[in-house]
Amino acid sequence: MSKYKLVVVGGGGVGKSALTIQFSQNHFVDEYDPTIEDSYRKQCSIDNEMALLDVLDTAGQEEYSSAMREQYMRTGEGFLLVYSMTSRSSFEEISTYYHQILRVKDREHFPMVLVANKCDLEQEREITTAGMSSYGVAYMAEGYAFAREIGCPFVETSAKQRVNVDEAFNDLVREIRRFNMDLNPGNKNLLGAQAHSPNDAVSKGCKCVVM
């Protein structure tokens, strides 16, 4: 069984812990007392291949130095870049995390998935979704556009309603498998059945019912 070390990063209050606990323990935590870091383990089948996931939740580290961030960035095999679709500032922070990860890893590309959390709060959305301008010009969702720019999948999630939570983590494992396959092209077992090119942004929108 393959083992993967996943790291969940993003600004404060975006729902990193809620996503991680919903994924690993199947329940939603509304109020969570963040620690410096916390890790969770889950065994699951992804594309008919068993995987053991060690998920590091970095809640509580948002205000720590860049050097402390680098400690977990060095060991992570893949990263969920999480922002809240109700917070533009959290979306703008993602670029900092993205570039720091690449610098620490000393690579031009590394396994990541861009996650827009809190899609159940559609009425509070600050990050645009795809649509049509008043001039009749179609425009792309900001999150999807950024994911396409950096070459990673994009998923809108709701930790509260458990929408696309498994999909986000599973997509990250597929990214890691594809990345490992690129490093070891002779080993086809490292490639997930649904892996994709780093130049393709795969978008999974949120289909939430706003109550």
Coordinates of N, CA and C in Angstrom, one line a residue:
M1 N 0.8 -1.2 0.0 CA 0.0 0.0 0.0 C 0.9 1.2 0.0
S2 N 0.6 2.2 -0.9 CA 1.3 3.4 -1.0 C 0.9 4.4 0.1
K3 N 1.9 5.1 0.6 CA 1.6 6.1 1.7 C 1.9 7.5 1.1
Y4 N 1.1 8.4 1.5 CA 1.2 9.8 1.0 C 1.1 10.8 2.1
K5 N 2.0 11.8 2.1 CA 1.9 12.8 3.1 C 1.4 14.1 2.5
L6 N 0.1 14.4 2.9 CA -0.6 15.6 2.4 C -0.6 16.7 3.4
V7 N -0.4 18.0 3.0 CA -0.4 19.1 3.9 C -1.5 20.1 3.4
V8 N -2.3 20.5 4.4 CA -3.4 21.5 4.1 C -3.0 22.9 4.6
V9 N -2.8 23.8 3.6 CA -2.4 25.1 3.9 C -3.4 26.2 3.5
G10 N -3.2 27.4 4.1 CA -4.2 28.5 3.8 C -4.2 29.4 4.9
G11 N -4.9 30.5 4.7 CA -5.0 31.6 5.7 C -5.9 31.1 6.9
G12 N -6.0 32.0 7.9 CA -6.8 31.7 9.1 C -8.3 31.7 8.8
G13 N -9.0 30.8 9.4 CA -10.5 30.8 9.2 C -11.0 30.4 7.9
V14 N -10.2 29.7 7.1 CA -10.8 29.3 5.8 C -11.4 27.9 5.9
G15 N -11.2 27.2 7.0 CA -11.8 25.9 7.1 C -10.8 24.7 6.9
K16 N -9.5 24.9 7.2 CA -8.6 23.8 7.0 C -8.9 22.7 7.9
S17 N -9.1 23.0 9.2 CA -9.4 21.9 10.1 C -10.7 21.2 9.8
A18 N -11.7 22.0 9.5 CA -13.0 21.5 9.2 C -12.9 20.5 8.0
L19 N -12.2 20.9 7.0 CA -12.0 20.0 5.8 C -11.3 18.7 6.2
T20 N -10.2 18.9 7.0 CA -9.4 17.7 7.3 C -10.2 16.8 8.2
I21 N -10.9 17.3 9.2 CA -11.7 16.4 10.1 C -12.9 15.8 9.4
Q22 N -13.5 16.6 8.5 CA -14.6 16.0 7.7 C -14.1 14.8 6.9
F23 N -13.0 15.0 6.3 CA -12.4 14.0 5.4 C -12.0 12.7 6.2
S24 N -11.3 12.9 7.4 CA -10.7 11.8 8.1 C -11.6 11.2 9.1
Q25 N -12.6 12.0 9.6 CA -13.5 11.5 10.7 C -15.0 11.6 10.4
N26 N -15.3 12.1 9.2 CA -16.7 12.1 8.7 C -17.6 12.9 9.6
H27 N -17.1 14.0 10.2 CA -18.1 14.9 10.9 C -17.6 16.3 10.8
F28 N -18.5 17.3 11.0 CA -18.2 18.7 10.8 C -17.9 19.3 12.2
V29 N -16.8 20.1 12.3 CA -16.6 20.9 13.5 C -16.8 22.3 13.2
D30 N -17.7 22.9 13.9 CA -18.0 24.4 13.6 C -17.0 25.2 14.3
E31 N -16.7 24.9 15.6 CA -15.8 25.7 16.4 C -14.6 24.7 16.7
Y32 N -13.4 25.2 16.3 CA -12.2 24.3 16.5 C -11.1 25.2 17.1
D33 N -10.5 24.6 18.2 CA -9.4 25.3 18.8 C -8.1 24.9 18.1
P34 N -7.6 25.8 17.3 CA -6.4 25.4 16.5 C -5.2 25.2 17.3
T35 N -4.4 24.2 17.0 CA -3.1 23.9 17.6 C -2.0 24.3 16.6
I36 N -0.8 24.1 17.0 CA 0.3 24.5 16.1 C 0.2 23.7 14.9
E37 N -0.1 22.4 15.0 CA -0.3 21.5 13.9 C -1.0 20.2 14.4
D38 N -1.7 19.5 13.6 CA -2.3 18.3 14.0 C -2.3 17.4 12.7
S39 N -2.1 16.1 12.9 CA -2.1 15.2 11.8 C -3.1 14.1 12.0
Y40 N -3.6 13.6 10.8 CA -4.7 12.6 10.8 C -4.3 11.6 9.8
R41 N -4.7 10.4 10.0 CA -4.4 9.3 9.1 C -5.7 8.6 8.6
K42 N -5.7 8.3 7.3 CA -6.9 7.6 6.7 C -6.5 6.7 5.6
Q43 N -7.1 5.5 5.6 CA -6.8 4.5 4.6 C -8.0 4.5 3.6
C44 N -7.8 4.6 2.3 CA -8.9 4.7 1.4 C -8.4 4.1 0.0
S45 N -9.4 3.9 -0.8 CA -9.2 3.4 -2.1 C -9.4 4.5 -3.1
I46 N -8.3 4.8 -3.9 CA -8.4 5.8 -4.9 C -8.1 5.2 -6.3
D47 N -9.0 5.2 -7.2 CA -8.9 4.6 -8.5 C -8.5 3.1 -8.3
N48 N -9.2 2.4 -7.4 CA -9.0 1.0 -7.2 C -7.6 0.7 -6.7
E49 N -6.9 1.6 -6.1 CA -5.6 1.3 -5.4 C -5.7 1.9 -4.0
M50 N -5.3 1.0 -3.1 CA -5.4 1.4 -1.7 C -4.2 2.4 -1.4
A51 N -4.6 3.4 -0.5 CA -3.6 4.4 -0.2 C -3.7 4.7 1.3
L52 N -2.6 5.0 2.0 CA -2.6 5.4 3.4 C -2.2 6.9 3.4
L53 N -3.1 7.7 3.8 CA -2.9 9.2 3.8 C -2.6 9.7 5.1
D54 N -1.5 10.4 5.3 CA -1.1 11.2 6.5 C -1.4 12.6 6.1
V55 N -2.4 13.2 6.8 CA -2.8 14.6 6.5 C -2.4 15.5 7.6
L56 N -1.6 16.5 7.3 CA -1.1 17.5 8.2 C -2.0 18.7 8.1
D57 N -2.7 19.1 9.2 CA -3.5 20.3 9.2 C -2.6 21.4 9.9
T58 N -2.4 22.5 9.2 CA -1.5 23.5 9.7 C -2.2 24.6 10.4
A59 N -3.4 24.4 10.9 CA -4.2 25.4 11.6 C -3.4 25.9 12.8
G60 N -3.3 27.2 13.0 CA -2.6 27.8 14.1 C -1.2 28.3 13.6
Q61 N -0.8 28.0 12.4 CA 0.5 28.4 11.9 C 0.4 29.6 11.0
E62 N -0.8 30.2 10.8 CA -0.9 31.3 9.9 C 0.0 32.5 10.2
E63 N 0.1 32.7 11.6 CA 0.8 33.9 12.0 C 2.3 33.6 12.3
Y64 N 2.7 32.4 12.1 CA 4.1 32.1 12.3 C 5.0 32.5 11.2
S65 N 6.3 32.5 11.4 CA 7.2 33.0 10.4 C 7.3 32.1 9.2
S66 N 7.8 32.7 8.1 CA 8.0 32.0 6.9 C 8.9 30.8 7.1
A67 N 9.9 30.9 8.0 CA 10.8 29.8 8.2 C 10.1 28.6 8.8
M68 N 9.1 28.9 9.7 CA 8.4 27.8 10.3 C 7.5 27.1 9.3
R69 N 6.9 27.9 8.4 CA 6.1 27.2 7.3 C 7.0 26.3 6.5
E70 N 8.2 26.7 6.3 CA 9.1 25.8 5.4 C 9.4 24.5 6.0
Q71 N 9.2 24.3 7.3 CA 9.5 23.0 8.0 C 8.5 22.0 7.5
Y72 N 7.2 22.3 7.4 CA 6.2 21.3 6.9 C 6.2 21.3 5.4
M73 N 6.6 22.4 4.7 CA 6.7 22.3 3.3 C 7.8 21.4 2.8
R74 N 8.8 21.2 3.5 CA 9.9 20.3 3.1 C 9.5 18.9 3.1
T75 N 8.6 18.5 4.0 CA 8.2 17.1 4.1 C 7.0 16.7 3.4
G76 N 6.1 17.7 3.0 CA 4.9 17.3 2.3 C 5.1 16.8 0.9
E77 N 4.3 15.8 0.5 CA 4.4 15.3 -0.9 C 3.3 16.0 -1.8
G78 N 2.4 16.6 -1.2 CA 1.3 17.3 -1.9 C 0.6 18.3 -1.0
F79 N 0.0 19.3 -1.6 CA -0.5 20.4 -0.8 C -1.9 20.8 -1.3
L80 N -2.9 20.9 -0.3 CA -4.1 21.5 -0.6 C -4.0 23.0 -0.3
L81 N -4.2 23.8 -1.3 CA -4.2 25.3 -1.1 C -5.6 25.7 -0.9
V82 N -5.9 26.0 0.4 CA -7.3 26.3 0.7 C -7.6 27.8 1.0
Y83 N -8.6 28.3 0.3 CA -9.1 29.6 0.7 C -10.6 29.6 0.9
S84 N -11.2 30.6 1.5 CA -12.6 30.7 1.6 C -13.2 31.5 0.5
M85 N -14.2 31.0 -0.2 CA -14.8 31.8 -1.2 C -15.6 33.0 -0.7
T86 N -15.7 33.1 0.6 CA -16.3 34.3 1.2 C -15.2 35.3 1.6
S87 N -14.0 35.1 1.3 CA -12.9 36.0 1.7 C -11.9 36.2 0.6
R88 N -11.9 37.4 0.1 CA -11.0 37.8 -1.0 C -9.5 37.7 -0.5
S89 N -9.3 38.2 0.7 CA -8.0 38.3 1.2 C -7.4 36.9 1.3
S90 N -8.2 35.9 1.7 CA -7.7 34.5 1.8 C -7.3 33.9 0.4
F91 N -8.1 34.4 -0.6 CA -7.8 34.0 -2.0 C -6.4 34.6 -2.4
E92 N -6.2 35.8 -2.1 CA -5.0 36.5 -2.5 C -3.8 36.0 -1.8
E93 N -4.0 35.4 -0.6 CA -2.9 34.8 0.2 C -2.3 33.5 -0.5
I94 N -3.2 32.9 -1.3 CA -2.8 31.6 -1.8 C -1.5 31.7 -2.7
S95 N -1.4 32.8 -3.4 CA -0.2 32.9 -4.3 C 1.1 32.9 -3.4
T96 N 1.1 33.4 -2.2 CA 2.2 33.4 -1.4 C 2.6 32.0 -1.0
Y97 N 1.6 31.2 -0.6 CA 1.8 29.8 -0.2 C 2.4 29.0 -1.5
Y98 N 1.8 29.2 -2.6 CA 2.1 28.5 -3.8 C 3.6 28.8 -4.1
H99 N 4.0 30.0 -4.2 CA 5.4 30.4 -4.5 C 6.4 29.9 -3.5
Q100 N 6.0 29.9 -2.2 CA 6.9 29.5 -1.2 C 7.1 28.0 -1.3
I101 N 6.1 27.2 -1.6 CA 6.2 25.8 -1.7 C 7.2 25.5 -2.9
L102 N 7.0 26.1 -4.0 CA 7.9 25.9 -5.1 C 9.4 26.2 -4.8
R103 N 9.5 27.3 -4.0 CA 10.9 27.7 -3.7 C 11.5 26.7 -2.7
V104 N 10.7 26.2 -1.7 CA 11.3 25.3 -0.8 C 11.6 23.9 -1.5
K105 N 10.7 23.5 -2.4 CA 10.9 22.3 -3.1 C 11.9 22.4 -4.3
D106 N 12.3 23.7 -4.6 CA 13.2 24.0 -5.7 C 12.7 23.3 -7.0
R107 N 11.4 23.5 -7.3 CA 10.8 23.0 -8.5 C 9.9 24.0 -9.2
E108 N 9.7 23.8 -10.5 CA 8.8 24.7 -11.2 C 7.3 24.2 -11.1
H109 N 7.2 23.0 -10.7 CA 5.8 22.4 -10.5 C 5.9 21.4 -9.4
F110 N 4.8 21.3 -8.6 CA 4.7 20.3 -7.5 C 3.2 20.0 -7.3
P111 N 2.9 18.8 -6.8 CA 1.5 18.4 -6.6 C 0.7 19.3 -5.7
M112 N -0.3 19.9 -6.2 CA -1.2 20.8 -5.4 C -2.6 20.7 -6.0
V113 N -3.5 21.1 -5.1 CA -4.9 21.2 -5.6 C -5.4 22.5 -4.9
L114 N -6.1 23.4 -5.7 CA -6.6 24.6 -5.2 C -8.1 24.4 -4.8
V115 N -8.3 24.7 -3.5 CA -9.6 24.4 -2.9 C -10.3 25.7 -2.5
A116 N -11.5 25.9 -3.0 CA -12.4 27.0 -2.5 C -13.4 26.5 -1.6
N117 N -13.2 26.7 -0.3 CA -14.1 26.1 0.7 C -15.2 27.1 1.0
K118 N -16.2 26.6 1.7 CA -17.4 27.3 2.2 C -18.4 27.6 1.0
C119 N -18.5 26.7 0.1 CA -19.4 27.0 -1.0 C -20.8 26.9 -0.6
D120 N -21.1 26.5 0.6 CA -22.5 26.5 1.1 C -22.9 27.9 1.4
L121 N -22.0 28.9 1.5 CA -22.3 30.3 1.8 C -22.3 31.1 0.5
E122 N -23.0 30.6 -0.5 CA -23.0 31.2 -1.8 C -23.4 32.7 -1.7
Q123 N -24.3 33.1 -0.9 CA -24.7 34.5 -0.8 C -23.7 35.4 -0.3
E124 N -22.6 34.8 0.4 CA -21.5 35.6 0.9 C -20.3 35.6 0.0
R125 N -20.4 35.0 -1.2 CA -19.3 34.8 -2.1 C -18.6 36.1 -2.5
E126 N -17.3 36.1 -2.3 CA -16.5 37.3 -2.7 C -15.6 37.0 -4.0
I127 N -15.4 35.7 -4.3 CA -14.6 35.3 -5.4 C -15.5 34.9 -6.5
T128 N -15.4 35.5 -7.7 CA -16.4 35.3 -8.7 C -16.4 33.9 -9.3
T129 N -17.6 33.5 -9.7 CA -17.8 32.2 -10.4 C -17.9 32.6 -11.9
A130 N -17.9 31.6 -12.7 CA -18.0 31.9 -14.2 C -19.3 32.5 -14.5
G131 N -19.3 33.4 -15.5 CA -20.6 34.1 -15.8 C -20.5 34.9 -17.0
M132 N -21.3 35.9 -17.2 CA -21.4 36.8 -18.3 C -21.4 38.2 -17.9
S133 N -20.6 39.0 -18.4 CA -20.5 40.4 -18.0 C -21.7 41.2 -18.6
S134 N -21.9 42.4 -18.2 CA -23.0 43.2 -18.7 C -22.9 43.5 -20.2
Y135 N -21.6 43.3 -20.7 CA -21.4 43.6 -22.1 C -21.5 42.3 -22.9
G136 N -21.9 41.2 -22.3 CA -22.1 40.0 -23.0 C -20.9 39.2 -23.2
V137 N -19.8 39.5 -22.4 CA -18.6 38.8 -22.6 C -18.4 37.7 -21.4
A138 N -18.2 36.5 -21.8 CA -18.1 35.4 -20.8 C -16.8 35.6 -20.1
Y139 N -16.8 35.3 -18.8 CA -15.6 35.3 -18.0 C -15.5 34.1 -17.1
M140 N -14.2 33.7 -16.8 CA -13.9 32.5 -16.1 C -13.9 32.7 -14.6
A141 N -14.3 31.7 -13.8 CA -14.3 31.8 -12.4 C -12.8 32.1 -11.9
E142 N -12.7 33.0 -11.0 CA -11.4 33.5 -10.6 C -10.5 32.3 -10.0
G143 N -11.2 31.4 -9.2 CA -10.4 30.3 -8.7 C -10.0 29.4 -9.8
Y144 N -10.9 29.1 -10.7 CA -10.5 28.2 -11.8 C -9.4 28.8 -12.7
A145 N -9.5 30.1 -12.9 CA -8.5 30.8 -13.7 C -7.1 30.7 -13.1
F146 N -7.1 30.9 -11.8 CA -5.8 30.8 -11.1 C -5.2 29.4 -11.1
A147 N -6.1 28.4 -10.9 CA -5.7 27.0 -10.9 C -5.2 26.7 -12.3
R148 N -5.8 27.2 -13.3 CA -5.3 26.9 -14.7 C -4.0 27.6 -14.9
E149 N -3.8 28.8 -14.3 CA -2.5 29.5 -14.5 C -1.4 28.7 -13.8
I150 N -1.6 28.1 -12.7 CA -0.5 27.4 -12.0 C -0.5 25.9 -12.3
G151 N -1.5 25.4 -13.1 CA -1.5 24.1 -13.6 C -1.9 23.0 -12.5
C152 N -3.0 23.3 -11.8 CA -3.4 22.3 -10.8 C -5.0 22.2 -10.9
P153 N -5.5 21.1 -10.3 CA -7.0 21.0 -10.2 C -7.6 22.0 -9.3
F154 N -8.9 22.3 -9.6 CA -9.6 23.3 -8.8 C -10.9 22.6 -8.3
V155 N -11.2 22.8 -7.0 CA -12.4 22.2 -6.4 C -13.0 23.1 -5.5
E156 N -14.4 23.3 -5.6 CA -15.1 24.1 -4.6 C -15.7 23.1 -3.7
T157 N -15.5 23.3 -2.4 CA -15.9 22.4 -1.3 C -16.8 23.1 -0.3
S158 N -17.5 22.2 0.4 CA -18.2 22.6 1.7 C -17.9 21.6 2.7
A159 N -17.0 22.0 3.7 CA -16.8 21.0 4.8 C -18.0 20.8 5.6
K160 N -18.9 21.8 5.7 CA -20.1 21.7 6.5 C -21.1 20.7 5.9
Q161 N -21.3 20.8 4.6 CA -22.2 19.9 3.9 C -21.5 18.7 3.3
R162 N -20.2 18.5 3.5 CA -19.4 17.5 2.9 C -19.6 17.4 1.4
V163 N -19.4 18.5 0.7 CA -19.4 18.6 -0.7 C -18.0 18.6 -1.3
N164 N -17.7 17.6 -2.1 CA -16.4 17.6 -2.8 C -15.2 17.4 -1.9
V165 N -15.4 17.1 -0.6 CA -14.3 16.9 0.3 C -13.4 15.8 -0.1
D166 N -14.0 14.6 -0.2 CA -13.2 13.4 -0.7 C -12.5 13.7 -2.0
E167 N -13.2 14.4 -2.9 CA -12.7 14.7 -4.3 C -11.4 15.5 -4.2
A168 N -11.4 16.5 -3.3 CA -10.2 17.3 -3.2 C -9.0 16.5 -2.8
F169 N -9.1 15.7 -1.7 CA -8.0 14.9 -1.3 C -7.6 13.8 -2.3
N170 N -8.6 13.2 -2.9 CA -8.3 12.2 -3.9 C -7.6 12.8 -5.1
D171 N -8.0 14.0 -5.5 CA -7.3 14.6 -6.6 C -5.9 14.9 -6.3
L172 N -5.6 15.2 -5.1 CA -4.2 15.5 -4.7 C -3.4 14.2 -4.7
V173 N -3.9 13.1 -4.3 CA -3.2 11.9 -4.4 C -2.9 11.5 -5.9
R174 N -3.9 11.8 -6.8 CA -3.7 11.6 -8.2 C -2.6 12.5 -8.7
E175 N -2.5 13.7 -8.3 CA -1.5 14.6 -8.7 C -0.1 14.1 -8.2
I176 N 0.0 13.6 -7.0 CA 1.2 13.0 -6.5 C 1.6 11.8 -7.3
R177 N 0.7 10.9 -7.7 CA 1.0 9.8 -8.5 C 1.5 10.2 -9.9
R178 N 0.9 11.2 -10.5 CA 1.3 11.6 -11.8 C 2.7 12.2 -11.7
F179 N 3.0 13.0 -10.6 CA 4.3 13.6 -10.4 C 5.3 12.5 -10.2
N180 N 5.0 11.5 -9.4 CA 6.0 10.4 -9.2 C 6.2 9.6 -10.5
M181 N 5.2 9.5 -11.3 CA 5.4 8.8 -12.6 C 6.3 9.6 -13.5
D182 N 6.2 10.9 -13.5 CA 7.1 11.8 -14.3 C 8.5 11.6 -13.8
L183 N 8.7 11.4 -12.5 CA 10.1 11.2 -12.0 C 10.6 9.8 -12.3
N184 N 9.7 8.8 -12.3 CA 10.0 7.4 -12.6 C 9.2 6.9 -13.7
P185 N 9.4 7.3 -14.9 CA 8.5 6.9 -16.0 C 8.4 5.4 -16.3
G186 N 9.3 4.6 -15.8 CA 9.3 3.2 -16.0 C 8.3 2.5 -15.1
N187 N 7.8 3.1 -14.0 CA 7.0 2.5 -13.1 C 5.5 3.0 -13.2
K188 N 4.7 2.3 -14.0 CA 3.4 2.7 -14.3 C 2.4 2.6 -13.1
N189 N 2.9 1.8 -12.0 CA 2.1 1.6 -10.8 C 1.9 2.9 -10.0
L190 N 2.8 3.9 -10.3 CA 2.8 5.2 -9.6 C 1.7 6.1 -10.1
L191 N 1.1 5.8 -11.3 CA 0.2 6.7 -12.0 C -1.2 6.3 -11.7
G192 N -2.0 7.3 -11.1 CA -3.4 7.0 -10.9 C -4.2 7.0 -12.2
A193 N -5.2 6.3 -12.2 CA -6.0 6.1 -13.4 C -6.6 7.3 -14.0
Q194 N -6.8 8.3 -13.1 CA -7.4 9.6 -13.5 C -6.5 10.8 -13.4
A195 N -5.2 10.5 -13.4 CA -4.3 11.6 -13.4 C -4.3 12.4 -14.6
H196 N -3.8 13.7 -14.5 CA -3.9 14.5 -15.7 C -2.7 15.4 -15.8
S197 N -2.5 16.1 -16.9 CA -1.4 16.9 -17.2 C -1.3 18.1 -16.2
P198 N -0.1 18.6 -15.9 CA 0.0 19.7 -15.0 C -0.5 21.0 -15.7
N199 N -0.7 21.0 -17.0 CA -1.2 22.1 -17.7 C -2.7 22.2 -17.7
D200 N -3.4 21.1 -17.2 CA -4.8 21.1 -17.2 C -5.4 21.4 -15.8
A201 N -6.3 22.3 -15.7 CA -7.0 22.6 -14.4 C -8.3 21.9 -14.5
V202 N -8.5 20.9 -13.6 CA -9.7 20.2 -13.5 C -10.6 20.9 -12.5
S203 N -11.8 21.3 -12.9 CA -12.7 22.1 -12.0 C -13.8 21.2 -11.6
K204 N -14.0 21.2 -10.2 CA -15.2 20.5 -9.7 C -16.0 21.6 -8.9
G205 N -17.1 22.0 -9.5 CA -17.9 23.1 -8.8 C -18.7 22.5 -7.7
C206 N -19.2 23.5 -6.9 CA -20.0 23.1 -5.7 C -21.5 23.1 -6.1
K207 N -22.1 22.0 -5.8 CA -23.6 21.9 -6.0 C -24.3 21.9 -4.7
C208 N -24.2 23.0 -4.0 CA -24.8 23.1 -2.7 C -26.2 23.6 -2.8
V209 N -27.0 23.2 -1.8 CA -28.3 23.8 -1.7 C -28.2 24.8 -0.5
V210 N -28.4 26.1 -0.8 CA -28.3 27.1 0.2 C -29.6 27.2 0.9
M211 N -29.6 26.9 2.2 CA -30.8 26.9 3.0 C -31.1 28.2 3.6

